[in-house]
Amino acid sequence: MPGNPHTSVRSRQVAAALRELRERAGLSGAEVAKRMGMSPSKISRIETGNSGLQIEDVAALLGLYQVPASTRDELLDLVRRSEERGWWTRQPGLPQLWRSLIDFEAKATRIQNYEALVVPGLLQTAEYTRAIIQGVASTVSEAELDNLVAARMARQTVLTRSSAPQFFAVVDEGALRRPVGDPGVMHRQLHHLLGVAEQPHVTMRVVPMAIGAYAGLRGPFVILEFADEPALVFIENHGTGLFLEEETDLAAYRLALGTILHGALAPAATAELITQIASELR
């Protein structure tokens, strides 16, 4: 069944959490329906986000699953704010934001990522990620750094599973020439890109610096598309992340991507340029 086009990001997060909590409790949808006095179809609609979430229903389900108070309060707060469009999240280290992004990436059938300054997160090596984080967040502790790098690497498993989404990466040439870490880090990162781009579900294109000013200079973004849910746009900048779900926003970012691609190199020419940049680091 197609997803409800009016289902907000918050509702989708709550629905996914309820499904996970039920499975963790070892209960089937039919068992929950019987205990709650609901129809199995209603439980299914709640867990897929195809039914408007009622706070009383969610609270009752959380009670049945014996969810800790802190998690219960967080999910109920999301239900109360579920009609708000878009979702700003600001939190040190972005743990909740990253959990949300990982969840949406795992469900996506197609991911389109444009980056102007760095290599796309799903294509970064661990040492490149570490150097990036150390550069932009110099006060982070070693333990926090390890956790953030591990989280970034965990995100990448979405591209190695059997049902991997189509991943379309568009990167500014400047991001590939920026010396992140030592020359060895960059050399290995560039060769990693060449290897990943050979996978049938991964396409990579580079926007050459010679093109001058273009639409991508406004900033990076990710467009996530799903089989049975409305698409989303994700933007991250300076510790803040934003999920956009309005059709007008989606149309604007799709148009921007099309404009950016107009000046991007084809995949074969992209591979040649990456190889050339890597050779300059020897």
XYZ file of N, CA and C in Angstrom, residues 45-237:
579
model
N -1.330 -0.594 10.282
C -1.351 0.791 9.791
C -0.539 1.710 10.689
N -0.605 1.467 12.000
C 0.172 2.277 12.944
C 1.663 2.086 12.693
N 2.081 0.840 12.453
C 3.508 0.536 12.307
C 4.075 0.898 10.934
N 3.214 1.166 9.990
C 3.700 1.576 8.670
C 3.521 3.065 8.438
N 2.927 3.742 9.415
C 2.723 5.180 9.275
C 1.561 5.523 8.376
N 0.723 4.538 8.049
C -0.419 4.784 7.169
C -1.694 5.073 7.944
N -1.549 5.332 9.226
C -2.694 5.688 10.053
C -2.279 6.836 10.950
N -3.146 7.805 11.094
C -2.836 8.922 11.980
C -2.576 8.416 13.390
N -1.483 8.825 13.990
C -1.124 8.345 15.323
C -1.929 9.076 16.392
N -2.617 8.302 17.221
C -3.333 8.857 18.365
C -2.472 8.653 19.601
N -2.305 9.709 20.392
C -1.388 9.616 21.525
C -1.823 8.546 22.514
N -3.154 8.325 22.637
C -3.641 7.297 23.563
C -3.209 5.904 23.100
N -3.292 5.658 21.793
C -2.883 4.356 21.259
C -1.390 4.126 21.452
N -0.598 5.156 21.149
C 0.853 5.023 21.279
C 1.238 4.800 22.733
N 0.625 5.548 23.644
C 0.929 5.398 25.072
C 0.586 3.990 25.551
N -0.538 3.460 25.083
C -0.940 2.111 25.487
C 0.034 1.064 24.956
N 0.465 1.222 23.719
C 1.427 0.281 23.145
C 2.758 0.337 23.878
N 3.205 1.539 24.217
C 4.466 1.680 24.946
C 4.370 1.030 26.320
N 3.189 1.114 26.930
C 2.989 0.451 28.214
C 3.046 -1.060 28.072
N 2.416 -1.583 27.027
C 2.438 -3.022 26.776
C 3.858 -3.519 26.554
N 4.673 -2.718 25.857
C 6.044 -3.116 25.556
C 7.009 -2.813 26.699
N 6.494 -2.247 27.795
C 7.302 -1.920 28.984
C 8.527 -1.072 28.614
N 8.253 0.003 27.914
C 9.306 0.908 27.454
C 9.747 1.818 28.595
N 11.051 2.045 28.763
C 11.548 2.949 29.810
C 10.930 4.341 29.681
N 10.826 5.031 30.807
C 10.164 6.334 30.841
C 10.787 7.342 29.888
N 12.128 7.349 29.804
C 12.796 8.339 28.953
C 12.434 8.138 27.484
N 12.425 6.875 27.041
C 12.060 6.579 25.653
C 10.587 6.872 25.418
N 9.767 6.530 26.411
C 8.325 6.789 26.309
C 8.055 8.276 26.134
N 8.689 9.102 26.952
C 8.474 10.550 26.874
C 8.920 11.103 25.524
N 10.045 10.592 25.026
C 10.574 11.069 23.745
C 9.615 10.747 22.601
N 9.089 9.518 22.577
C 8.189 9.117 21.501
C 6.845 9.833 21.587
N 6.334 10.008 22.795
C 5.060 10.715 22.939
C 5.195 12.180 22.534
N 6.355 12.751 22.798
C 6.590 14.133 22.377
C 6.587 14.229 20.851
N 7.150 13.217 20.197
C 7.140 13.199 18.733
C 5.714 13.094 18.200
N 4.875 12.307 18.876
C 3.479 12.184 18.454
C 2.772 13.527 18.583
N 3.004 14.215 19.687
C 2.352 15.516 19.904
C 2.730 16.509 18.814
N 3.957 16.386 18.311
C 4.434 17.339 17.306
C 4.426 16.744 15.896
N 3.684 15.643 15.721
C 3.761 14.905 14.457
C 3.155 15.635 13.270
N 2.349 16.641 13.508
C 1.752 17.358 12.385
C 2.649 18.468 11.857
N 3.740 18.755 12.562
C 4.649 19.791 12.091
C 5.403 19.273 10.878
N 5.586 20.113 9.899
C 6.275 19.717 8.683
C 7.747 20.066 8.781
N 8.590 19.106 8.492
C 10.027 19.339 8.626
C 10.465 19.042 10.051
N 11.739 18.861 10.218
C 12.226 18.444 11.531
C 13.622 18.980 11.755
N 13.718 20.001 12.597
C 15.028 20.513 12.977
C 15.540 19.719 14.167
N 16.769 19.366 14.147
C 17.392 18.665 15.261
C 18.753 19.277 15.526
N 18.963 19.713 16.751
C 20.265 20.259 17.120
C 20.726 19.531 18.386
N 21.840 18.866 18.284
C 22.319 18.082 19.413
C 23.806 17.830 19.240
N 24.614 17.986 20.304
C 26.054 17.749 20.183
C 26.331 16.349 19.647
N 27.153 16.264 18.607
C 27.487 14.964 18.035
C 26.415 14.401 17.125
N 25.242 15.024 17.109
C 24.121 14.616 16.259
C 23.714 13.152 16.396
N 23.673 12.566 17.593
C 23.310 11.151 17.682
C 21.899 10.866 17.190
N 20.901 11.664 17.609
C 19.531 11.419 17.168
C 19.381 11.688 15.678
N 20.025 12.729 15.209
C 19.972 13.061 13.785
C 20.561 11.933 12.950
N 21.700 11.415 13.375
C 22.336 10.333 12.622
C 21.487 9.074 12.664
N 20.859 8.796 13.822
C 19.985 7.620 13.897
C 18.837 7.754 12.899
N 18.287 8.957 12.804
C 17.190 9.196 11.866
C 17.663 9.016 10.430
N 18.823 9.580 10.117
C 19.345 9.486 8.758
C 19.657 8.040 8.393
N 20.282 7.306 9.306
C 20.597 5.896 9.059
C 19.318 5.104 8.802
N 18.270 5.405 9.572
C 17.001 4.701 9.409
C 16.404 4.970 8.032
N 16.410 6.224 7.619
C 15.850 6.565 6.311
C 16.706 6.013 5.173
N 18.035 6.041 5.335
C 18.907 5.473 4.304
C 18.655 3.977 4.146
N 18.399 3.300 5.274
C 18.168 1.855 5.240
C 16.873 1.504 4.507
N 15.911 2.421 4.523
C 14.621 2.164 3.874
C 14.566 2.678 2.443
N 15.520 3.503 2.068
C 15.478 4.150 0.755
C 15.739 3.166 -0.380
N 15.131 3.416 -1.511
C 15.402 2.642 -2.722
C 16.350 3.406 -3.644
N 16.481 4.704 -3.414
C 17.362 5.547 -4.222
C 17.841 6.712 -3.365
N 19.152 6.930 -3.357
C 19.759 8.030 -2.602
C 20.585 8.861 -3.570
N 20.315 10.158 -3.614
C 21.078 11.069 -4.464
C 21.743 12.109 -3.566
N 23.062 12.141 -3.563
C 23.820 12.989 -2.640
C 24.742 13.927 -3.413
N 24.559 15.218 -3.200
C 25.472 16.204 -3.783
C 26.323 16.793 -2.669
N 27.639 16.839 -2.873
C 28.564 17.416 -1.899
C 29.495 18.401 -2.592
N 29.680 19.555 -1.955
C 30.547 20.591 -2.523
C 31.918 20.646 -1.866
N 32.001 20.225 -0.591
C 33.241 20.426 0.164
C 33.946 19.148 0.580
N 33.209 18.063 0.748
C 33.810 16.815 1.229
C 33.289 15.635 0.414
N 33.943 14.503 0.561
C 33.484 13.258 -0.047
C 32.176 12.845 0.631
N 31.178 12.363 -0.096
C 29.927 11.920 0.526
C 30.176 10.935 1.666
N 29.421 11.077 2.744
C 29.627 10.242 3.924
C 29.581 8.753 3.647
N 28.690 8.317 2.758
C 28.572 6.895 2.455
C 29.751 6.353 1.667
N 30.636 7.246 1.205
C 31.793 6.821 0.412
C 33.120 7.125 1.094
N 33.080 7.622 2.320
C 34.313 7.993 3.016
C 35.024 6.775 3.609
N 36.359 6.825 3.631
C 37.128 5.830 4.375
C 37.131 6.248 5.840
N 37.444 5.320 6.726
C 37.448 5.633 8.156
C 38.477 6.708 8.489
N 39.649 6.630 7.886
C 40.689 7.606 8.211
C 40.352 8.993 7.663
N 39.670 9.044 6.539
C 39.226 10.330 5.989
C 38.167 10.930 6.914
N 37.216 10.110 7.350
C 36.182 10.566 8.282
C 36.804 11.107 9.555
N 37.767 10.383 10.095
C 38.433 10.811 11.330
C 39.104 12.173 11.135
N 39.787 12.350 10.009
C 40.470 13.618 9.748
C 39.472 14.763 9.586
N 38.337 14.499 8.950
C 37.297 15.521 8.782
C 36.760 15.960 10.136
N 36.405 14.996 10.974
C 35.831 15.324 12.284
C 36.838 16.070 13.141
N 38.086 15.640 13.121
C 39.121 16.334 13.889
C 39.291 17.772 13.409
N 39.075 18.000 12.126
C 39.235 19.340 11.587
C 38.090 20.274 11.929
N 36.867 19.754 11.928
C 35.699 20.616 12.161
C 35.257 20.631 13.619
N 35.696 19.646 14.411
C 35.306 19.584 15.831
C 36.536 19.211 16.651
N 37.464 20.141 16.745
C 38.759 19.857 17.371
C 38.665 19.545 18.859
N 37.557 19.900 19.508
C 37.434 19.673 20.951
C 36.820 18.315 21.292
N 36.426 17.541 20.291
C 35.800 16.256 20.558
C 36.813 15.314 21.197
N 36.353 14.533 22.180
C 37.242 13.601 22.869
C 37.562 12.414 21.965
N 38.601 11.675 22.334
C 39.003 10.518 21.530
C 37.887 9.473 21.492
N 37.210 9.288 22.636
C 36.122 8.309 22.688
C 34.960 8.738 21.793
N 34.623 10.030 21.847
C 33.550 10.546 20.994
C 33.927 10.434 19.522
N 35.189 10.705 19.240
C 35.674 10.612 17.866
C 35.530 9.188 17.345
N 35.922 8.221 18.174
C 35.803 6.813 17.781
C 34.343 6.450 17.494
N 33.436 6.941 18.356
C 32.013 6.645 18.183
C 31.459 7.251 16.897
N 31.869 8.482 16.604
C 31.383 9.152 15.402
C 31.895 8.477 14.134
N 33.158 8.062 14.166
C 33.714 7.352 13.009
C 32.995 6.015 12.828
N 32.766 5.311 13.942
C 32.068 4.025 13.872
C 30.653 4.200 13.325
N 29.993 5.284 13.735
C 28.640 5.552 13.244
C 28.647 5.804 11.743
N 29.627 6.552 11.270
C 29.724 6.828 9.841
C 29.979 5.538 9.059
N 30.842 4.677 9.591
C 31.118 3.419 8.907
C 29.890 2.505 8.921
N 29.123 2.553 10.018
C 27.912 1.733 10.103
C 26.899 2.147 9.042
N 26.841 3.438 8.753
C 25.930 3.925 7.712
C 26.231 3.273 6.369
N 27.495 3.007 6.116
C 27.906 2.536 4.794
C 27.470 1.108 4.486
N 27.060 0.362 5.504
C 26.620 -1.013 5.257
C 25.377 -1.052 4.372
N 24.674 0.071 4.272
C 23.490 0.124 3.419
C 23.861 -0.128 1.957
N 25.104 0.182 1.581
C 25.534 0.005 0.191
C 26.091 -1.384 -0.099
N 26.278 -2.194 0.942
C 26.860 -3.524 0.739
C 25.856 -4.648 0.953
N 24.657 -4.327 1.360
C 23.651 -5.370 1.575
C 23.095 -5.836 0.233
N 22.392 -6.964 0.241
C 21.881 -7.536 -1.005
C 20.820 -6.654 -1.656
N 20.056 -5.934 -0.844
C 19.005 -5.056 -1.372
C 19.433 -3.595 -1.306
N 20.671 -3.329 -1.673
C 21.208 -1.969 -1.584
C 20.432 -1.007 -2.480
N 20.252 0.236 -2.025
C 19.572 1.229 -2.854
C 20.472 1.699 -3.993
N 19.889 2.300 -4.998
C 20.678 2.967 -6.029
C 21.285 4.217 -5.394
N 22.597 4.355 -5.484
C 23.264 5.509 -4.877
C 23.902 6.351 -5.966
N 23.525 7.607 -5.995
C 23.980 8.536 -7.021
C 24.730 9.657 -6.323
N 26.053 9.702 -6.477
C 26.882 10.710 -5.814
C 27.382 11.732 -6.825
N 27.206 13.003 -6.494
C 27.712 14.095 -7.322
C 28.600 14.947 -6.423
N 29.856 15.119 -6.815
C 30.840 15.780 -5.954
C 31.576 16.874 -6.717
N 31.788 17.991 -6.051
C 32.594 19.058 -6.635
C 34.059 18.618 -6.670
N 34.753 18.932 -7.743
C 36.163 18.565 -7.865
C 36.990 19.100 -6.703
N 36.615 20.264 -6.192
C 37.358 20.854 -5.082
C 37.380 19.964 -3.858
N 36.297 19.195 -3.644
C 36.249 18.282 -2.500
C 37.289 17.183 -2.632
N 37.600 16.798 -3.862
C 38.572 15.731 -4.095
C 40.004 16.243 -4.046
N 40.178 17.523 -4.231
C 41.526 18.115 -4.190
C 41.865 18.691 -2.818
N 40.862 18.862 -1.971
C 41.125 19.396 -0.632
C 41.955 18.398 0.169
N 43.126 18.774 0.693
C 43.991 17.835 1.425
C 43.476 17.539 2.829
N 42.660 16.521 2.943
C 42.142 16.084 4.243
C 43.063 14.992 4.767
N 43.659 15.215 5.942
C 44.661 14.276 6.433
C 45.944 14.430 5.635
N 46.804 13.427 5.678
C 48.049 13.504 4.905
C 47.797 12.990 3.486
N 48.777 13.123 2.579
C 48.583 12.674 1.195
C 48.169 11.211 1.077
N 48.658 10.384 1.997
C 48.287 8.975 1.958
C 46.799 8.771 2.204
N 46.247 9.543 3.136
C 44.814 9.455 3.432
C 44.005 9.791 2.182
N 44.383 10.881 1.512
C 43.651 11.295 0.320
C 43.833 10.310 -0.831
N 45.039 9.794 -0.981
C 45.303 8.836 -2.062
C 44.437 7.593 -1.892
N 44.369 7.082 -0.658
C 43.556 5.890 -0.395
C 42.063 6.206 -0.541
N 41.666 7.409 -0.142
C 40.264 7.793 -0.281
C 39.850 7.846 -1.754
N 40.694 8.423 -2.570
C 40.379 8.528 -3.995
C 40.294 7.154 -4.660
N 41.197 6.260 -4.297
C 41.148 4.910 -4.866
C 39.935 4.140 -4.342
N 39.525 4.454 -3.124
C 38.305 3.846 -2.588
C 37.099 4.272 -3.425
N 37.059 5.536 -3.812
C 35.968 6.028 -4.657
C 35.925 5.280 -5.985
N 37.091 5.062 -6.573
C 37.151 4.345 -7.847
C 36.610 2.926 -7.707
N 36.937 2.281 -6.590
C 36.463 0.923 -6.367
C 34.965 0.860 -6.146
N 34.459 1.752 -5.310
C 33.024 1.757 -5.013
C 32.215 2.074 -6.263
N 32.718 2.994 -7.083
C 31.986 3.412 -8.282
C 31.840 2.296 -9.308
N 32.595 1.209 -9.160
C 32.476 0.077 -10.080
C 31.265 -0.795 -9.764
N 30.675 -0.614 -8.581
C 29.501 -1.392 -8.220
C 28.317 -0.958 -9.086
N 27.494 -1.904 -9.530
C 26.397 -1.573 -10.456
C 25.347 -0.625 -9.895
N 25.193 -0.584 -8.571
C 24.167 0.284 -7.983
C 24.720 1.642 -7.553
N 25.994 1.907 -7.850
C 26.616 3.181 -7.474
C 27.032 3.946 -8.732
N 26.639 5.195 -8.801
C 27.042 6.078 -9.895
C 27.689 7.313 -9.292
N 28.843 7.691 -9.814
C 29.529 8.878 -9.305
C 29.875 9.808 -10.446
N 29.621 11.101 -10.215
C 29.959 12.115 -11.207
C 30.584 13.313 -10.499
N 31.564 13.903 -11.136
C 32.281 15.042 -10.558
C 31.969 16.303 -11.359
N 31.753 17.397 -10.625
C 31.578 18.701 -11.264
C 32.959 19.347 -11.338
N 33.516 19.542 -12.538
C 34.875 20.087 -12.653
C 34.955 21.546 -12.218
N 36.098 21.915 -11.662
C 36.294 23.279 -11.193
C 36.231 24.285 -12.339
N 36.552 23.839 -13.538
C 36.562 24.734 -14.695
C 35.185 25.288 -15.028
N 34.145 24.683 -14.476
C 32.797 25.135 -14.792
C 32.483 26.491 -14.162
N 33.257 26.867 -13.139
C 33.032 28.163 -12.493
C 31.859 28.125 -11.525
N 31.141 29.245 -11.409
C 30.003 29.313 -10.489
C 28.843 28.475 -11.025
N 28.169 27.756 -10.118
C 27.029 26.924 -10.525
C 26.112 26.716 -9.326
N 24.965 26.095 -9.549
C 23.922 25.973 -8.527
C 24.387 25.242 -7.274
N 25.351 24.330 -7.411
C 25.802 23.550 -6.263
C 26.519 24.351 -5.198
N 26.931 25.567 -5.524
C 27.641 26.381 -4.536
C 26.734 26.811 -3.392
N 25.435 26.608 -3.526
C 24.509 26.929 -2.436
C 24.635 25.952 -1.273
N 25.179 24.771 -1.526
C 25.383 23.832 -0.433
C 24.968 22.411 -0.753
N 25.413 21.457 0.083
C 25.136 20.037 -0.138
C 23.718 19.646 0.256
N 23.272 18.498 -0.257
C 21.955 17.979 0.105
C 21.860 16.513 -0.301
N 20.897 15.828 0.293
C 20.624 14.424 -0.023
C 19.138 14.291 -0.335
N 18.809 13.625 -1.431
C 17.421 13.311 -1.760
C 17.233 11.811 -1.557
N 16.302 11.437 -0.682
C 16.035 10.028 -0.393
C 14.664 9.667 -0.938
N 14.597 8.591 -1.714
C 13.340 8.136 -2.287
C 13.024 6.736 -1.774
N 11.734 6.463 -1.576
C 11.288 5.218 -0.965
C 10.257 4.525 -1.852
N 10.086 3.238 -1.637
C 9.130 2.473 -2.437
C 7.694 2.859 -2.113
N 7.391 3.043 -0.838
C 6.003 3.259 -0.420
C 5.810 4.482 0.462
N 6.747 5.402 0.420
C 6.643 6.614 1.230
C 7.060 7.816 0.392
N 6.615 9.005 0.771
C 7.051 10.213 0.059
C 8.554 10.424 0.212
N 9.155 11.033 -0.776
C 10.595 11.315 -0.733
C 10.908 12.382 0.306
N 12.190 12.453 0.684
C 12.672 13.436 1.651
C 13.933 14.092 1.116
N 14.173 15.312 1.569
C 15.454 15.976 1.335
C 16.100 16.189 2.689
N 17.389 15.872 2.796
C 18.124 16.072 4.046
C 19.242 17.074 3.813
N 19.328 18.048 4.730
C 20.378 19.061 4.686
C 21.048 19.089 6.051
N 22.377 19.137 6.067
C 23.125 19.201 7.328
C 24.159 20.307 7.235
N 24.232 21.125 8.285
C 25.191 22.222 8.268
C 25.436 22.736 9.680
